[in-house]
XYZ file of C-alpha atoms in Angstrom:
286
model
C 1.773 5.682 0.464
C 3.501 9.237 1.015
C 4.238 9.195 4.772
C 3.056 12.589 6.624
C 5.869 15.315 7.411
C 5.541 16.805 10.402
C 8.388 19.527 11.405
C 8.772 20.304 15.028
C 10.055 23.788 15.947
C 12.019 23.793 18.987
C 13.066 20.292 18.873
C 16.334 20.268 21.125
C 14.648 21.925 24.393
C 13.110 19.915 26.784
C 9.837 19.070 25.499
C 10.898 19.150 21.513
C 13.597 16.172 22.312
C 10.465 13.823 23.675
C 8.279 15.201 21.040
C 10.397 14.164 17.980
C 11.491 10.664 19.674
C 7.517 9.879 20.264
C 6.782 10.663 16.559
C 10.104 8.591 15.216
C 7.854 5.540 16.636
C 5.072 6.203 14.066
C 6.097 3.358 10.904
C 3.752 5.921 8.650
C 5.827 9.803 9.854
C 8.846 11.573 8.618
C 9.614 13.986 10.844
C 11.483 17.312 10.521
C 13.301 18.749 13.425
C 14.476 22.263 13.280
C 16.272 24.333 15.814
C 19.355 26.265 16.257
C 21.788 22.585 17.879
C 21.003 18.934 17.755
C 22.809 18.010 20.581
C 19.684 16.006 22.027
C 17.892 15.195 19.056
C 16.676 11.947 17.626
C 19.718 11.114 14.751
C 16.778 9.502 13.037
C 15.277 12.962 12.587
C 15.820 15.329 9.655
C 17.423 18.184 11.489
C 17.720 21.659 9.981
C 19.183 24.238 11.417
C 16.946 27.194 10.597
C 16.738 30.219 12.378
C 12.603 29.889 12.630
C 12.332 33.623 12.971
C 14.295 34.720 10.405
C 11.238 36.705 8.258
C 12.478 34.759 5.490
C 9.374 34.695 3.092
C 10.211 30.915 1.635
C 10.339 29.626 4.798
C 7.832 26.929 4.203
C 9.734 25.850 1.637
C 13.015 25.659 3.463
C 11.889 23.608 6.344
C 10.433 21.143 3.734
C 6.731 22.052 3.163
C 5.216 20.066 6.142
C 2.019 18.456 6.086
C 1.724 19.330 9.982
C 4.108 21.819 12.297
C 4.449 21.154 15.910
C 5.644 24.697 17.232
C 7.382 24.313 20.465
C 10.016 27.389 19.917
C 10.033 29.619 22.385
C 12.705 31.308 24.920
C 12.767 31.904 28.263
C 10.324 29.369 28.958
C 11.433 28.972 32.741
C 11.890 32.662 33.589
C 8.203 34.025 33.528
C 9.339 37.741 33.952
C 11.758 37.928 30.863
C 10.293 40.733 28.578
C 11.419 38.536 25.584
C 7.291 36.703 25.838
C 6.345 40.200 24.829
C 8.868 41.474 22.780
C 8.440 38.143 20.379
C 5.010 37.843 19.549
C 5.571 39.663 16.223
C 8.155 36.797 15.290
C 5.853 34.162 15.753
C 2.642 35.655 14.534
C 5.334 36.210 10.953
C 6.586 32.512 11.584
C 3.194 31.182 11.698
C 1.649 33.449 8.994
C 4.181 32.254 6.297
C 3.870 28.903 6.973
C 0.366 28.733 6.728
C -0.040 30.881 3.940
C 2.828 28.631 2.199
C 0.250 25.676 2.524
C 0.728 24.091 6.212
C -2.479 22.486 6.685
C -2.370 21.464 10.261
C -1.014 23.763 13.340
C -0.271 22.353 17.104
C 1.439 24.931 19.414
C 2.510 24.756 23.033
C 0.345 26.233 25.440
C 0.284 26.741 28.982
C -2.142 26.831 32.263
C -0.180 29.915 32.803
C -2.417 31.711 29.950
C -5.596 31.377 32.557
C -3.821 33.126 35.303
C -5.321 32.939 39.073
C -7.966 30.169 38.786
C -9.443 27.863 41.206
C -10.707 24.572 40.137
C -10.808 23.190 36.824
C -9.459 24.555 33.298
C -11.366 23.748 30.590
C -11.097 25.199 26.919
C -14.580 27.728 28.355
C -11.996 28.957 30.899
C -11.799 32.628 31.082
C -8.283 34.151 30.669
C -6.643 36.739 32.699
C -2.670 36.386 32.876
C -0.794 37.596 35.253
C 2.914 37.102 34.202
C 4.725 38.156 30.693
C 5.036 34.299 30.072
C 1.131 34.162 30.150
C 0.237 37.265 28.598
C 3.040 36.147 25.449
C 0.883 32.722 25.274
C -2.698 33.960 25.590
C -1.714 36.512 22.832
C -0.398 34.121 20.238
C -3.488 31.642 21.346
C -5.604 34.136 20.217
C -3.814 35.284 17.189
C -3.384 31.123 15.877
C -7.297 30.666 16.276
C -7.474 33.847 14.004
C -5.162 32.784 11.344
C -6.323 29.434 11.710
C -10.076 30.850 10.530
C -8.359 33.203 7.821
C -6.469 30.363 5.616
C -8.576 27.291 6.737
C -6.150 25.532 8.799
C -6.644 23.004 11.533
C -5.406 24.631 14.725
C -4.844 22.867 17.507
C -3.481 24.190 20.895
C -2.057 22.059 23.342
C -2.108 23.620 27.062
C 0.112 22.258 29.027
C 0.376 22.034 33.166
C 2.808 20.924 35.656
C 5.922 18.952 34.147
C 8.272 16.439 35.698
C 10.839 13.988 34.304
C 14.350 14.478 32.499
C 14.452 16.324 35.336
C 18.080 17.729 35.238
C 17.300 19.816 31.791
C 13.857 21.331 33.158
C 13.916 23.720 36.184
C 11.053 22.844 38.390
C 11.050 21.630 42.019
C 12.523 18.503 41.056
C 15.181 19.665 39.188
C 16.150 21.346 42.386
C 15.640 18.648 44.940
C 17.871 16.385 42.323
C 20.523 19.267 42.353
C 20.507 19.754 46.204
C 20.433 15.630 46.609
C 23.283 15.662 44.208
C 25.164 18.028 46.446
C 24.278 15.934 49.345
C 21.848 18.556 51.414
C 19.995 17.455 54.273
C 17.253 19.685 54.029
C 14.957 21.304 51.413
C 13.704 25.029 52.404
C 9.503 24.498 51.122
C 6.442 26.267 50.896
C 3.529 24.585 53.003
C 3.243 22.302 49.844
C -0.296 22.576 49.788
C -1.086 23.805 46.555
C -2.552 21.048 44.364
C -1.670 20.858 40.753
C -2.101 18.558 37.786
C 0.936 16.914 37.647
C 2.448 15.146 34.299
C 5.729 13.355 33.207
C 7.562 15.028 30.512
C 7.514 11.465 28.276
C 3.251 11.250 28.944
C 3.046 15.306 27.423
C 5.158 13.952 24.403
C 2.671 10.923 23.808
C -0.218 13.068 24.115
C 1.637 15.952 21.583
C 2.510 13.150 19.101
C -1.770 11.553 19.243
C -2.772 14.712 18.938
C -1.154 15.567 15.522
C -2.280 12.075 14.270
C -5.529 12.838 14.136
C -7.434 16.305 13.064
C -11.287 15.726 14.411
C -10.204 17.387 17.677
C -9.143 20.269 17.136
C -9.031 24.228 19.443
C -7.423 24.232 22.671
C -6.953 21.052 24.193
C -6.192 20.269 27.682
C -3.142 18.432 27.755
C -3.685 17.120 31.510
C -4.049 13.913 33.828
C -7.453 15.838 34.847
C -6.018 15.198 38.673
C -4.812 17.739 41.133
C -2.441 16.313 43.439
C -0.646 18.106 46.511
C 2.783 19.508 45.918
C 3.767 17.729 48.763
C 2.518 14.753 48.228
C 3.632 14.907 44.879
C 7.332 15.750 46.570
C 8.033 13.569 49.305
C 6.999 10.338 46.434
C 9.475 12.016 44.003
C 12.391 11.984 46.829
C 10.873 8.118 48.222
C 11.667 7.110 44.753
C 14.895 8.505 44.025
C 16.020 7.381 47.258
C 17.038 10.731 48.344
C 18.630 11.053 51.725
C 16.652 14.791 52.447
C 14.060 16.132 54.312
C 11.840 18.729 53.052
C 11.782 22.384 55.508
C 7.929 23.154 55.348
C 6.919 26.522 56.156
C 10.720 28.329 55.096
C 8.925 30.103 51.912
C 5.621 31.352 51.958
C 2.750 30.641 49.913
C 2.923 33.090 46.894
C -0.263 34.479 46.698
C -0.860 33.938 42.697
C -0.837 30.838 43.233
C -3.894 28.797 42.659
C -4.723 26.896 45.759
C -5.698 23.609 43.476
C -5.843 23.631 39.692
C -5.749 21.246 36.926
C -7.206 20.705 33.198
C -10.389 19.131 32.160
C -9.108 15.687 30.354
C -12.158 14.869 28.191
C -10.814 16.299 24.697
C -7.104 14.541 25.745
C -8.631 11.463 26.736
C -10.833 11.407 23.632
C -7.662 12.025 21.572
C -5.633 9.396 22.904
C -8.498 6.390 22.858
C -8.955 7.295 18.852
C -5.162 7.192 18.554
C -5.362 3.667 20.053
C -8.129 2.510 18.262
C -6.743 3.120 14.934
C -3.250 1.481 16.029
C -5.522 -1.743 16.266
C -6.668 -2.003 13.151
């Protein structure tokens, strides 16, 4: 039996790297990693080094007619305000058009709870969308354009919102990264919001399980909440994160303010994620 190729588009940045080694443990996948270095790719990934954005017209073809694409590509991801989220929409709605009019029969792109903008409460696929950053606005657009091209040349479409990411900390550029970087330089103290905010936190290695049991299947399909469906406090969330790394620093509540675009508690609604992942199981029992 022909295993299923799945190519994964920004597979040496921080979430591709997890992606592709979660989907080298599936006996029945050959997987396709494309991006512009391999430095922290799987070896036991195909890896091509294609310029995704290139216009060329045979892409499909070049990154090895995939049975499924996993499209994590995108730059700037960390810096909200870089005009880039704008300025590339037209290269991925081209990426995306020639694959699927090439063939591709099954879509998952990253998402973000940054699409929603301001929000209080729960995010569910219903959620109205208002962005409020060029990060968001680039998302919500190509959200909206996938579901359309998704309609137009019958292809499953499935988009994968993501929230608040830890783990592998020293390549992502959240508040751990920095607590790890001033432990590292042996600071005492932390300058901290009030830490209040409550988020739906997730480990960079759980996001990669959930991408890779999502793509296994195609029943669930649309945006899906890819969430622990808990909101946690920042700080709580904070002072566990330096208990467990041992670090010898205290965090300075109170020395930054409270932005005020930030949503006092938010997280996703797990039930499509949840439903995902206990199908995924139950087929890896029989």
């Amino acid at each position: 039996m022909a295993k299923t190729k799945i190519l994964v588009t920004g597979a040496n940045g921080y979430i591709g790297q997890h992606v592709v080694a979660h989907l080298l443990e599936q006996p029945d996948t050959q997987v396709i990693a494309a991006d512009l270095a391999n430095t922290g790719i799987d070896p036991r990934a195909e890896f091509l080094s294609v310029d995704v954005f290139s216009g060329d017209v045979d892409l499909y073809t070049r990154l090895g007619s995939p049975d499924v694409c996993i499209h994590l590509a995108w730059r700037d991801g960390f810096n909200h305000r870089s005009e880039y989220h704008i300025q590339s929409i037209p290269q991925h709605f081209t990426f995306i058009r020639t694959l699927l009019a090439g063939g591709l029969k099954q879509l998952a792109v990253m998402g973000s709870m940054h699409e929603v903008g301001y929000h209080e409460g729960m995010i569910s696929e219903q959620t109205p969308c208002n962005p409020s950053s060029y990060y968001g606005i680039g998302k919500n657009t190509l959200r909206q354009v996938c579901l359309l091209l998704g309609k137009e040349f019958g292809t499953v479409i499935q988009w994968l919102r993501a929230y608040y990411l830890y783990g592998d900390d020293l390549k992502n550029h959240s508040v751990f990264t920095k607590l790890s970087e001033a432990a590292a330089r042996g600071d005492r103290s932390f300058p901290f919001t009030s830490g209040l905010n409550q988020y739906d936190f997730q480990t960079i290695d759980e996001l990669a399980r959930q991408i890779a049991a999502v793509v296994q299947q195609t029943e669930v399909q649309g945006i899906i909440e890819c969430c622990s469906g808990q909101p946690v406090r920042l700080k709580d969330k904070v002072e566990a994160f330096i208990a467990e790394n041992g670090y010898a620093i205290e965090l300075a509540y109170g020395a930054f303010p409270d932005r005020p675009y930030d949503s006092p508690a938010i997280w996703g609604d797990p039930t499509k994620i949840r439903q995902v992942m206990a199908a995924v199981s139950q087929e890896g029992q029989h």
